[in-house]
GROMACS .gro file of C-alpha atoms in nm:
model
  396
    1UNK     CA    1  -9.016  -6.767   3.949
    2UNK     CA    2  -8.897  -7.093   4.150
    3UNK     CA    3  -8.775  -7.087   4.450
    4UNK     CA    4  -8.434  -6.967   4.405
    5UNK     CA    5  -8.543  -6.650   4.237
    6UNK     CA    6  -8.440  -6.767   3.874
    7UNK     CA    7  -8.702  -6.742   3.543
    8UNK     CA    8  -8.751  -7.121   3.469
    9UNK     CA    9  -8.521  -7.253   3.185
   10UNK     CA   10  -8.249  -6.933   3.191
   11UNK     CA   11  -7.936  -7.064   3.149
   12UNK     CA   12  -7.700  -7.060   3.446
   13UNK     CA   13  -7.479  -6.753   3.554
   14UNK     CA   14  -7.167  -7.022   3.365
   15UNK     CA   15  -7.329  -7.070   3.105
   16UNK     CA   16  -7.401  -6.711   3.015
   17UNK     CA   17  -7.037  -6.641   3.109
   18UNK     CA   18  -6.870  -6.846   2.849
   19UNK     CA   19  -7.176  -6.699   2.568
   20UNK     CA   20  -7.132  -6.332   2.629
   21UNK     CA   21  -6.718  -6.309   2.737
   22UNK     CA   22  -6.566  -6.585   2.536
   23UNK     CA   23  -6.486  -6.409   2.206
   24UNK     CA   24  -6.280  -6.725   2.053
   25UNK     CA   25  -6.534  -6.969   2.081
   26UNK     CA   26  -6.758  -6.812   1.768
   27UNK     CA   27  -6.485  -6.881   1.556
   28UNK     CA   28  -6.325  -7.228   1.761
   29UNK     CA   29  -5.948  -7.135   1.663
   30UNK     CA   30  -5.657  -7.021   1.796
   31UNK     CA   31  -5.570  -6.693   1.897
   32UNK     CA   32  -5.335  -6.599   1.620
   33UNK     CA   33  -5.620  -6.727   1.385
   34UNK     CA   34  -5.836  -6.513   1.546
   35UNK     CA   35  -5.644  -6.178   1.574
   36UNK     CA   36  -5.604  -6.275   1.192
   37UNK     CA   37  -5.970  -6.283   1.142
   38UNK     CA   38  -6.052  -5.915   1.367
   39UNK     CA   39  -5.752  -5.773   1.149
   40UNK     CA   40  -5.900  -5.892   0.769
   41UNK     CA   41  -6.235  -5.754   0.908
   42UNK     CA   42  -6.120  -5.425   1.042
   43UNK     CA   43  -5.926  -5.432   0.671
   44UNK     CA   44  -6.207  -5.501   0.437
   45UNK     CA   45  -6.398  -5.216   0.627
   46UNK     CA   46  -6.169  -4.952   0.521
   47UNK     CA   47  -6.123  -5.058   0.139
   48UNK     CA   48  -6.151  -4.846  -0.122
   49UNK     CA   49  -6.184  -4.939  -0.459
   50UNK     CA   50  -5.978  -4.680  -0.673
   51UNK     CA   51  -5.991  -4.861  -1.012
   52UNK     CA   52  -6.211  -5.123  -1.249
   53UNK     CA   53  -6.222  -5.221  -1.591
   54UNK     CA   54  -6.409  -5.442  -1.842
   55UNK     CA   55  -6.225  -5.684  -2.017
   56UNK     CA   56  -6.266  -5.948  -2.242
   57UNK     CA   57  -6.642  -6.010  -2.316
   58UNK     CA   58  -6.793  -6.112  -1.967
   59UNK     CA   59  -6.522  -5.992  -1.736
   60UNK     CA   60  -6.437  -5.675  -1.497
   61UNK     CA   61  -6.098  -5.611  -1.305
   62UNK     CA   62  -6.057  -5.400  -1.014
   63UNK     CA   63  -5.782  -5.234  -0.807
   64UNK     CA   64  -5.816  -5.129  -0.421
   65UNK     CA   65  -5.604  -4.996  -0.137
   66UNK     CA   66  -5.466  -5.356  -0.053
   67UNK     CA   67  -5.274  -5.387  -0.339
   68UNK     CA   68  -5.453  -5.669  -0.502
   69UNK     CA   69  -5.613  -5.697  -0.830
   70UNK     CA   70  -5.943  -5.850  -0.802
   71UNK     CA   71  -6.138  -6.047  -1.109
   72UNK     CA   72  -6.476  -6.082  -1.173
   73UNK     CA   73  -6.656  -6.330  -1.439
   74UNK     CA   74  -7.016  -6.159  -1.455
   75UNK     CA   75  -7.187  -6.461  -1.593
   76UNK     CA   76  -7.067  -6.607  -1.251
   77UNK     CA   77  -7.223  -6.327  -1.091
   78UNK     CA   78  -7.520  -6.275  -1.264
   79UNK     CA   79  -7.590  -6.636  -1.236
   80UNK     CA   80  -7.496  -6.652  -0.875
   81UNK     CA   81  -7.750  -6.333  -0.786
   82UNK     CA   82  -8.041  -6.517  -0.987
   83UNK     CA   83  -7.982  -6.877  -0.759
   84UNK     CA   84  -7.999  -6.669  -0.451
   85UNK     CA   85  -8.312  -6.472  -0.580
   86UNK     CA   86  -8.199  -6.138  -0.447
   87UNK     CA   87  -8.181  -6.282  -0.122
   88UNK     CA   88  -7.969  -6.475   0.136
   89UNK     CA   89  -7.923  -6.567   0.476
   90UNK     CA   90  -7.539  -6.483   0.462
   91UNK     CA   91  -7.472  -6.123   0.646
   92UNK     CA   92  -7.232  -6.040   0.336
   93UNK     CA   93  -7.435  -6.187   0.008
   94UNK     CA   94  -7.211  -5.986  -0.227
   95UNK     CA   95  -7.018  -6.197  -0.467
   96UNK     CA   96  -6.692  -6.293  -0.467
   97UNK     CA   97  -6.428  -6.249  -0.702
   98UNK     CA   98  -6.327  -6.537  -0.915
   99UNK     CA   99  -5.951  -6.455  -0.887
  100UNK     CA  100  -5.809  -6.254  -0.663
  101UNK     CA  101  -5.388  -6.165  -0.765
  102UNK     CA  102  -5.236  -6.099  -0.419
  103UNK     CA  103  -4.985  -5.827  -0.419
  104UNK     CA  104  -4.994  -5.726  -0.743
  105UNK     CA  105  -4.853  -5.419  -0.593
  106UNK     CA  106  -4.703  -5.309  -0.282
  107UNK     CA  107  -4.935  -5.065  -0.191
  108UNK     CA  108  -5.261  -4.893  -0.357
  109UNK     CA  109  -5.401  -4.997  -0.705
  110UNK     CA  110  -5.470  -4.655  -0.827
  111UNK     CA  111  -5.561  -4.702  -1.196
  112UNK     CA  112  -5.627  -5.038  -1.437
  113UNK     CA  113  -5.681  -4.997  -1.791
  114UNK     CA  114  -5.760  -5.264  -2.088
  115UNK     CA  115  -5.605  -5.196  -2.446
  116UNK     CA  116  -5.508  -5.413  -2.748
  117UNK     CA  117  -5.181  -5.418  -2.916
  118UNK     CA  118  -5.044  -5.633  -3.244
  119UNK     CA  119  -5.465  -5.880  -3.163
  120UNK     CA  120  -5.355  -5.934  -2.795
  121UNK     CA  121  -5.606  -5.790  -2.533
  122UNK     CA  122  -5.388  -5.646  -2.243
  123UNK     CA  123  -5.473  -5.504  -1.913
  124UNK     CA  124  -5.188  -5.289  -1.717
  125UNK     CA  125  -5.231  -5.189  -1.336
  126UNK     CA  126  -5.054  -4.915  -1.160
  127UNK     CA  127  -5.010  -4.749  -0.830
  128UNK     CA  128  -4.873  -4.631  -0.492
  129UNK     CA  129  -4.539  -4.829  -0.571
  130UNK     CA  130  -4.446  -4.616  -0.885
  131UNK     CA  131  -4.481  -4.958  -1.144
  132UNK     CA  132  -4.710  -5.026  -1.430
  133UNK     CA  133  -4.723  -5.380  -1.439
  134UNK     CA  134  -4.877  -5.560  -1.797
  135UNK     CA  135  -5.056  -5.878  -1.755
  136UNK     CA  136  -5.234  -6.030  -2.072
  137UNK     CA  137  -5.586  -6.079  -2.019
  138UNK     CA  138  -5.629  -6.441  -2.143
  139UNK     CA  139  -5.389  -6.520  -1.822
  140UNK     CA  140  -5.606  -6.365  -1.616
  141UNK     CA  141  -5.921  -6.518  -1.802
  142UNK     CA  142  -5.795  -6.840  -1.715
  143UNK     CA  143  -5.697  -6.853  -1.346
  144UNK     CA  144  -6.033  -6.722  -1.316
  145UNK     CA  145  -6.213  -7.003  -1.466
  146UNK     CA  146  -6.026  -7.272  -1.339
  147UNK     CA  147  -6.213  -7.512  -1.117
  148UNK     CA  148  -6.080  -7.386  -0.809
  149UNK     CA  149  -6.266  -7.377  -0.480
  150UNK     CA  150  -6.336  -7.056  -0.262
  151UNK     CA  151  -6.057  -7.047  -0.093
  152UNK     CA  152  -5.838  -7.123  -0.334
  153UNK     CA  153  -5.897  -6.816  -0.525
  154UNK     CA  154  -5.606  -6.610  -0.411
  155UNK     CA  155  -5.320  -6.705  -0.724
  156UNK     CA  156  -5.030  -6.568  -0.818
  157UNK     CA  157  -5.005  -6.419  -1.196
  158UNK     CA  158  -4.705  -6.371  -1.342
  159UNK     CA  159  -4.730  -6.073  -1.549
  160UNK     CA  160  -4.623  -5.980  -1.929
  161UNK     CA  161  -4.396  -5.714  -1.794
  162UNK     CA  162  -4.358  -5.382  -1.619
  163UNK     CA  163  -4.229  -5.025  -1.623
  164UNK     CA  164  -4.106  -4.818  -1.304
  165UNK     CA  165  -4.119  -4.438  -1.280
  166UNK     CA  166  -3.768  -4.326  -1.259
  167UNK     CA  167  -3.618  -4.167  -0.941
  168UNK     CA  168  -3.528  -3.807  -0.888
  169UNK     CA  169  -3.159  -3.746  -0.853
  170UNK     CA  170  -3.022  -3.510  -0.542
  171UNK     CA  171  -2.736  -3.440  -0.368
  172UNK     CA  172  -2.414  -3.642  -0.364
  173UNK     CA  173  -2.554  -3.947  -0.607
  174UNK     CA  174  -2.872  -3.973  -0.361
  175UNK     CA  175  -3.177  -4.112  -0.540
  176UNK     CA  176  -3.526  -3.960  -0.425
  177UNK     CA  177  -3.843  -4.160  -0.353
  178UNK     CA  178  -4.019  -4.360  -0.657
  179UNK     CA  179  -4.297  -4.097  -0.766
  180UNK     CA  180  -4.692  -4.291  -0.753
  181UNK     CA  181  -4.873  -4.361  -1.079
  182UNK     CA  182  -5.245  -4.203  -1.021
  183UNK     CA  183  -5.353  -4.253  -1.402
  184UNK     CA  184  -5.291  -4.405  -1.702
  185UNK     CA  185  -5.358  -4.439  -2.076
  186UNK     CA  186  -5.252  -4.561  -2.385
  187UNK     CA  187  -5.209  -4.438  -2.760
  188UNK     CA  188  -5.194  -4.742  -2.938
  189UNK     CA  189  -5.106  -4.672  -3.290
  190UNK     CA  190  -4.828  -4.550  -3.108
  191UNK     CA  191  -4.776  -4.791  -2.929
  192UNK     CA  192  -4.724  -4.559  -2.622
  193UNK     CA  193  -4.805  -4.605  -2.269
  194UNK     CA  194  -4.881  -4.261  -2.043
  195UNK     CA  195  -4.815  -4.273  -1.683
  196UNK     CA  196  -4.935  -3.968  -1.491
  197UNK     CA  197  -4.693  -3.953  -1.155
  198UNK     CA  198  -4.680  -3.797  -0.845
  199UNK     CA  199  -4.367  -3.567  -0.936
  200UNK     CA  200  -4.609  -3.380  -1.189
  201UNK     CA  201  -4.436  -3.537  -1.495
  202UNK     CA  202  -4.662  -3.769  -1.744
  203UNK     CA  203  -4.394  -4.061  -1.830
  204UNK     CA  204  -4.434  -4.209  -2.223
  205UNK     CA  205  -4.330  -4.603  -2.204
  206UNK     CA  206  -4.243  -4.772  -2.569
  207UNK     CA  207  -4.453  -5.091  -2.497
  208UNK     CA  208  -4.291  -5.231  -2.839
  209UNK     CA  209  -3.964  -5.167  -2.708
  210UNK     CA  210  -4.025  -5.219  -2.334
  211UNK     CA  211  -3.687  -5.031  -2.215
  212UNK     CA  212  -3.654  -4.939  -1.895
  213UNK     CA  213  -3.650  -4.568  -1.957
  214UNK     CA  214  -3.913  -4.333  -2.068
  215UNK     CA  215  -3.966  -4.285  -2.431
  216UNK     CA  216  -4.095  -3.959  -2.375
  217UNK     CA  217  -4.186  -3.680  -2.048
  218UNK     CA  218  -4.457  -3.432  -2.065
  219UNK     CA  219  -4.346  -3.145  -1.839
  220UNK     CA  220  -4.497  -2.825  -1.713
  221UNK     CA  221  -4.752  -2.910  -1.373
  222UNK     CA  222  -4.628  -2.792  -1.011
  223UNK     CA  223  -4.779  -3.072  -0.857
  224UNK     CA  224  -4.890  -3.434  -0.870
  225UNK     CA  225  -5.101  -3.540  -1.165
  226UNK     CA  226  -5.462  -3.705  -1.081
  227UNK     CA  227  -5.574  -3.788  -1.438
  228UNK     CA  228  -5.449  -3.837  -1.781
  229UNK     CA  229  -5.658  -3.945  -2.130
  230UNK     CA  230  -5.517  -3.997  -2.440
  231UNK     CA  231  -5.650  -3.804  -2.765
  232UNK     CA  232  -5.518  -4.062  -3.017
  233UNK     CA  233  -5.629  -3.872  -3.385
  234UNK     CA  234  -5.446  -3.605  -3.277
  235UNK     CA  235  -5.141  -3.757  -3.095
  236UNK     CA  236  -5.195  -3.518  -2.805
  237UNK     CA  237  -5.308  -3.620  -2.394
  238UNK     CA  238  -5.476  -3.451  -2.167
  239UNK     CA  239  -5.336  -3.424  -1.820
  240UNK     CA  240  -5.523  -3.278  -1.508
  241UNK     CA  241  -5.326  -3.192  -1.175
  242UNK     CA  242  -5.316  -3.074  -0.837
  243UNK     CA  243  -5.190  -2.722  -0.933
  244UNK     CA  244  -5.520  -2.626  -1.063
  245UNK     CA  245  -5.464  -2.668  -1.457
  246UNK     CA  246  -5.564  -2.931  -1.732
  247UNK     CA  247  -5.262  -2.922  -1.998
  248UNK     CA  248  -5.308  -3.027  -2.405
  249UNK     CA  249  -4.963  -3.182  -2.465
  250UNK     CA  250  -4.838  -3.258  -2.810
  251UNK     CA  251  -4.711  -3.592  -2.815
  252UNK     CA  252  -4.508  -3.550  -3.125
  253UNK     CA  253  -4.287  -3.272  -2.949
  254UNK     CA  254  -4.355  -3.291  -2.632
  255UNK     CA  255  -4.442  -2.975  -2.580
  256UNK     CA  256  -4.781  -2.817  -2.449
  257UNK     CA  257  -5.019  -2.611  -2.634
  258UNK     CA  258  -5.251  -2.505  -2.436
  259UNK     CA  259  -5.315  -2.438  -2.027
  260UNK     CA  260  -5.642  -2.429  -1.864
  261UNK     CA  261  -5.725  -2.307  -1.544
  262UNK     CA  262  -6.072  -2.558  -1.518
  263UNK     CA  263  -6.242  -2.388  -1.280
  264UNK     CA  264  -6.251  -1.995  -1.450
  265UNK     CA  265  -6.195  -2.164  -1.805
  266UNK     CA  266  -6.566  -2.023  -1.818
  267UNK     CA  267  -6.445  -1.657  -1.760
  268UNK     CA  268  -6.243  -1.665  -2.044
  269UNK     CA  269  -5.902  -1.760  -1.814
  270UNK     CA  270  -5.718  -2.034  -1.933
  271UNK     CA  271  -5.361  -1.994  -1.900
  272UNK     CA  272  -5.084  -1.923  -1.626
  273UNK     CA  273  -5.158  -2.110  -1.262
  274UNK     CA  274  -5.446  -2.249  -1.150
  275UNK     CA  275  -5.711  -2.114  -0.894
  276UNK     CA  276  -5.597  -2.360  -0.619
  277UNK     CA  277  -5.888  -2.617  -0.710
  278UNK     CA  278  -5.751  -2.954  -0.822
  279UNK     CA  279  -5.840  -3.102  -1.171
  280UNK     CA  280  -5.918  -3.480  -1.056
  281UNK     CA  281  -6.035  -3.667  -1.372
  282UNK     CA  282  -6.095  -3.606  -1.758
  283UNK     CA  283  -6.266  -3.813  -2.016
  284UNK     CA  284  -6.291  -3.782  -2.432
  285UNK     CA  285  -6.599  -3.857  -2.628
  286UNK     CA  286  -6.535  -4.136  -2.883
  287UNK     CA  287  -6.483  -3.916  -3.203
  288UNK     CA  288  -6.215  -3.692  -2.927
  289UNK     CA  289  -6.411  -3.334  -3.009
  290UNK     CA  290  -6.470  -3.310  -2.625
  291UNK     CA  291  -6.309  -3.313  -2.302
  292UNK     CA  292  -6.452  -3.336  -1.948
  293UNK     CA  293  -6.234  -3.185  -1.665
  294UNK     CA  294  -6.356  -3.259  -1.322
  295UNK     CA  295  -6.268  -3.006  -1.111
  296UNK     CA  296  -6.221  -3.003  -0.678
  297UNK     CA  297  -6.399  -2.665  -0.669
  298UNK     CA  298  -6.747  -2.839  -0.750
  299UNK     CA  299  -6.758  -2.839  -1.107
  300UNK     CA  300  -6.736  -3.030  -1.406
  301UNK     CA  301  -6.580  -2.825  -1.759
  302UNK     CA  302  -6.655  -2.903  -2.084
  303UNK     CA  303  -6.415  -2.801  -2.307
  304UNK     CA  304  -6.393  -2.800  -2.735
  305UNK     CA  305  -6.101  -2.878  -2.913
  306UNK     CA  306  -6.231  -2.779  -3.226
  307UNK     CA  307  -6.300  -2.416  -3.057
  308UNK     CA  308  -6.030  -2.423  -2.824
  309UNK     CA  309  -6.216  -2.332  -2.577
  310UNK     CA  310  -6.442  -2.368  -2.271
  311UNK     CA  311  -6.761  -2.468  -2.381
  312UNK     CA  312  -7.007  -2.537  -2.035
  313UNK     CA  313  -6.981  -2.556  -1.674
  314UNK     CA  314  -7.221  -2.807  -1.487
  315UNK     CA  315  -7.186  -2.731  -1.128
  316UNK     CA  316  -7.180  -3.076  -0.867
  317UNK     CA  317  -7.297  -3.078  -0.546
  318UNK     CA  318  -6.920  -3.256  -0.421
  319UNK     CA  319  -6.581  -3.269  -0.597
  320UNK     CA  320  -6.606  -3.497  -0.888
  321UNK     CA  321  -6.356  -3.815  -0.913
  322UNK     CA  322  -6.469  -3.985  -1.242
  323UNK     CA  323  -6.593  -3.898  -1.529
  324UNK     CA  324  -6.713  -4.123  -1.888
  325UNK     CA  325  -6.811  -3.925  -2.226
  326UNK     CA  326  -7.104  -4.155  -2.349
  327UNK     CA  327  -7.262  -4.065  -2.669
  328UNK     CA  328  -7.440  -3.731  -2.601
  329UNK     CA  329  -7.423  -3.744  -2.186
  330UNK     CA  330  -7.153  -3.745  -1.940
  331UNK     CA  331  -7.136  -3.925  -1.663
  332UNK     CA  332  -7.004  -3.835  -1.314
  333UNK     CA  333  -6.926  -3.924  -0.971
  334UNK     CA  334  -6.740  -3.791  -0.666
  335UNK     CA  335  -6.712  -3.734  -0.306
  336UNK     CA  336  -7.099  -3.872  -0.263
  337UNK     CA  337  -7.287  -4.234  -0.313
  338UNK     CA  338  -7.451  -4.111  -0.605
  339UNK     CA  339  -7.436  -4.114  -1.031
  340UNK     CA  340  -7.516  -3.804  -1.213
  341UNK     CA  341  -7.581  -3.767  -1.617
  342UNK     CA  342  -7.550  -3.461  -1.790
  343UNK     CA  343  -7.634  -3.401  -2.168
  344UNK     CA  344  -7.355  -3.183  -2.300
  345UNK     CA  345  -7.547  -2.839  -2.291
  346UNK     CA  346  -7.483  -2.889  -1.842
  347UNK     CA  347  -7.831  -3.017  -1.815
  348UNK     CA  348  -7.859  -3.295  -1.511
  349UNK     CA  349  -8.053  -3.596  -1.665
  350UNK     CA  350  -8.073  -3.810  -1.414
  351UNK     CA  351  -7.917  -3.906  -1.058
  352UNK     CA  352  -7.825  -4.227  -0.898
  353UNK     CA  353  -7.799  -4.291  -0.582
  354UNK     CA  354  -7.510  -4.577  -0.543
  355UNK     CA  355  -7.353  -4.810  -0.231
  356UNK     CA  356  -6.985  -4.607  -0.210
  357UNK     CA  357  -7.006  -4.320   0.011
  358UNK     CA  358  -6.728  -4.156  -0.225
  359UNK     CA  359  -6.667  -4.288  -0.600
  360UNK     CA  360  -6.393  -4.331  -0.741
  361UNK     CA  361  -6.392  -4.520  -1.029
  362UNK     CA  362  -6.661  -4.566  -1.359
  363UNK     CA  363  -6.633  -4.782  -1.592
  364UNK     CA  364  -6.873  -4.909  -1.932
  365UNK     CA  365  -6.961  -5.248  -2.061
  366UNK     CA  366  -7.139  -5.129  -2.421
  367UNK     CA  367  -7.201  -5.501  -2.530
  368UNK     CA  368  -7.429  -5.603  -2.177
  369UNK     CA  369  -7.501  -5.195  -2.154
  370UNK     CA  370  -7.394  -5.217  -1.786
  371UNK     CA  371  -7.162  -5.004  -1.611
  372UNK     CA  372  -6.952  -5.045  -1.273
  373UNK     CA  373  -6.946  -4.795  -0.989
  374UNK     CA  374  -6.684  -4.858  -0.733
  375UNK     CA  375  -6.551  -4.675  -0.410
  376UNK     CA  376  -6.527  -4.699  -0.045
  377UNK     CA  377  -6.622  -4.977   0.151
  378UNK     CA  378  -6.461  -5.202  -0.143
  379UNK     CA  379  -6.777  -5.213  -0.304
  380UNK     CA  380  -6.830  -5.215  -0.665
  381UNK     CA  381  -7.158  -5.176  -0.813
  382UNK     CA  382  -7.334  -5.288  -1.129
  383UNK     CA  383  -7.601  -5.059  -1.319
  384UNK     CA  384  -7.842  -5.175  -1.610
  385UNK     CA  385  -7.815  -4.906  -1.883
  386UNK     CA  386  -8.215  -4.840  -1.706
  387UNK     CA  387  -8.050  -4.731  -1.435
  388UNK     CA  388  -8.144  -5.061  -1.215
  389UNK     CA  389  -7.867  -5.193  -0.926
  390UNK     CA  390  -7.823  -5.540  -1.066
  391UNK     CA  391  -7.574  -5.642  -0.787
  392UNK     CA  392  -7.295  -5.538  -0.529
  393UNK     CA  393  -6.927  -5.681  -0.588
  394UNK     CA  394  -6.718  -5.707  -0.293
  395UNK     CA  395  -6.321  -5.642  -0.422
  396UNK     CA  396  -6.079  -5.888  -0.163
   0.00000   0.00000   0.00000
């Protein structure tokens, strides 16, 4: 110590003043800028990632809870991950989108899907605003490849076209609230678009026609609908819901054919009300002989159309929130950061520990044999059909 009681070289009391109390100076900006800066933060910590699908040949879109619609080119990705070599200095070395459409809706993306109709590939997004909103994928394929710097990546789409869920009528010409879109599908040698809402109805857009009213409403849940999956060779859906039942709906008629309660459909119950335990997602194998009902109460159904009938149960060890048919296995996530595979007989395979702390949303990429897993945190990750991480996507 010198004389004055100080270590030699320590900074003055000033000096350490201005370093530990001074919280603009890190970012040498305004105030507003800053508060701007605490606020994205505090934002991107809280993001979930509800939807995500492959597109196109080398391309994934996903939907969170800001309302934007975030694209990803994965040779961009893949490319980027190999230049850094798995590692970086940067304390958030997940990749970037390539475009990111602000505000594609006010509120939650809750569902994307990709389809084709007449040779044109289309994706449609829907959500906590009550619209499905088209947008044709070689738009989006192009404002993400433009040469545009990073912070230019925020662009405004316009898209093909949209369809609102219509609004309830009460009392004295009053109009209630627009119901949410949690799921959709499509039927397209029908050309037929299936919104599941919150008001327990499953709306039926024309998308030749694109009027502004439903084609078609498939009736008959006492609650909100989670999930809906279209069985095309049969024009029939599937619809799951918070009142406990899945529902086989005849699209033809409109009419439904057959209730099951998904969590005693192994007991041999499958009609009236449900046991209280939501049905949260379904899936269809390719040739549509099977559906997969995920179920709140821990469990995942299997169900035969060809028997009519419940044909396993595969207990999970949390409530299961998406589900893919693929080949001879099912695949499933839910209220955990992990990936289970099941063959169809409700044997577990294998297990896959993931970066969400709850999933949300799977999706498959049969050409590269990946698949995405996205969730909380905004995270989305990428799986090798080996079952290797590849990388971590970051939705804006």
């Amino acid at each position: 110590q010198t004389e004055e009681g100080t270590q030699p070289g320590a900074p003055d009391v000033d000096t350490m003043s201005v370093a530990l109390f001074d919280c603009t100076s890190a970012y040498d900006t305004t105030t507003a800028e800053y508060s701007a800066v605490v606020r994205e933060e505090a934002a991107r910590a809280t993001r979930t990632v509800y939807a995500s699908v492959f597109f196109g040949e080398n391309y994934l879109a996903c939907g969170s809870s800001s309302g934007s619609l975030s694209v990803f080119n994965l040779d961009d990705v893949l490319r980027e991950q190999r230049g850094s070599g798995g590692g970086t200095s940067s304390p958030d070395p997940s990749p970037r989108p390539s475009l990111v459409v602000p505000d594609a809706h006010r509120g939650a993306v809750y569902s994307v899907i990709a389809y084709t109709v007449q040779g044109s590939e289309m994706l449609c997004s829907a959500g906590e605003d009550g619209r499905s909103v088209l947008w044709r994928a070689s738009d989006l394929i192009a404002a993400a490849n433009a040469k545009a710097t990073r912070s230019e990546r925020t662009v405004a789409v316009t898209p093909a076209g949209e369809f609102k869920n219509p609004q309830e009528s009460k009392a004295r010409g009053a109009l209630g609230p627009v119901p949410e879109t949690t799921a959709l599908a499509v039927d397209p040698t029908r050309g037929t678009l299936l919104s599941a809402a919150g008001d327990g109805v499953c709306y039926g857009w024309d998308l030749g026609e694109g009027r502004d009213a439903p084609a078609m409403r498939l009736r008959g849940h006492n609650d909100l609908l989670h999930c809906v999956a279209a069985r095309v060779g049969a024009n029939q859906a599937v619809t799951g819901s918070e009142d406990g039942t899945a529902r086989i709906h005849d699209l033809r008629s409109e009419t439904c054919s057959h209730v099951i309660d998904v969590w005693r459909a192994k007991e041999g119950k499958s009609g009236g009300h449900g046991s209280g335990a939501w049905v949260g997602c379904v899936a269809l194998d390719k040739a549509e002989n099977w559906a997969a009902m995920g179920c709140g109460g821990g469990c995942i159904t299997m169900w035969s159309f060809a028997a009519g009938a419940c044909a396993s149960r595969m207990p999970t060890a949390a409530p299961p929130q998406a589900l893919r048919l693929t080949g001879q296995h099912v695949m499933a996530a839910g209220a955990e950061p992990a990936v289970y595979r099941w063959n169809l007989a409700g044997e577990q395979i294998s297990r896959q520990p993931c970066t969400p702390k709850s999933v949300f949303t799977l999706d498959l990429q049969p050409q590269r044999k990946i698949h995405a897993v996205g969730g909380t945190s905004g995270s989305v990750d990428i799986f090798s059909e080996l079952g290797t991480r590849v990388t971590t996507l970051r939705c804006l």
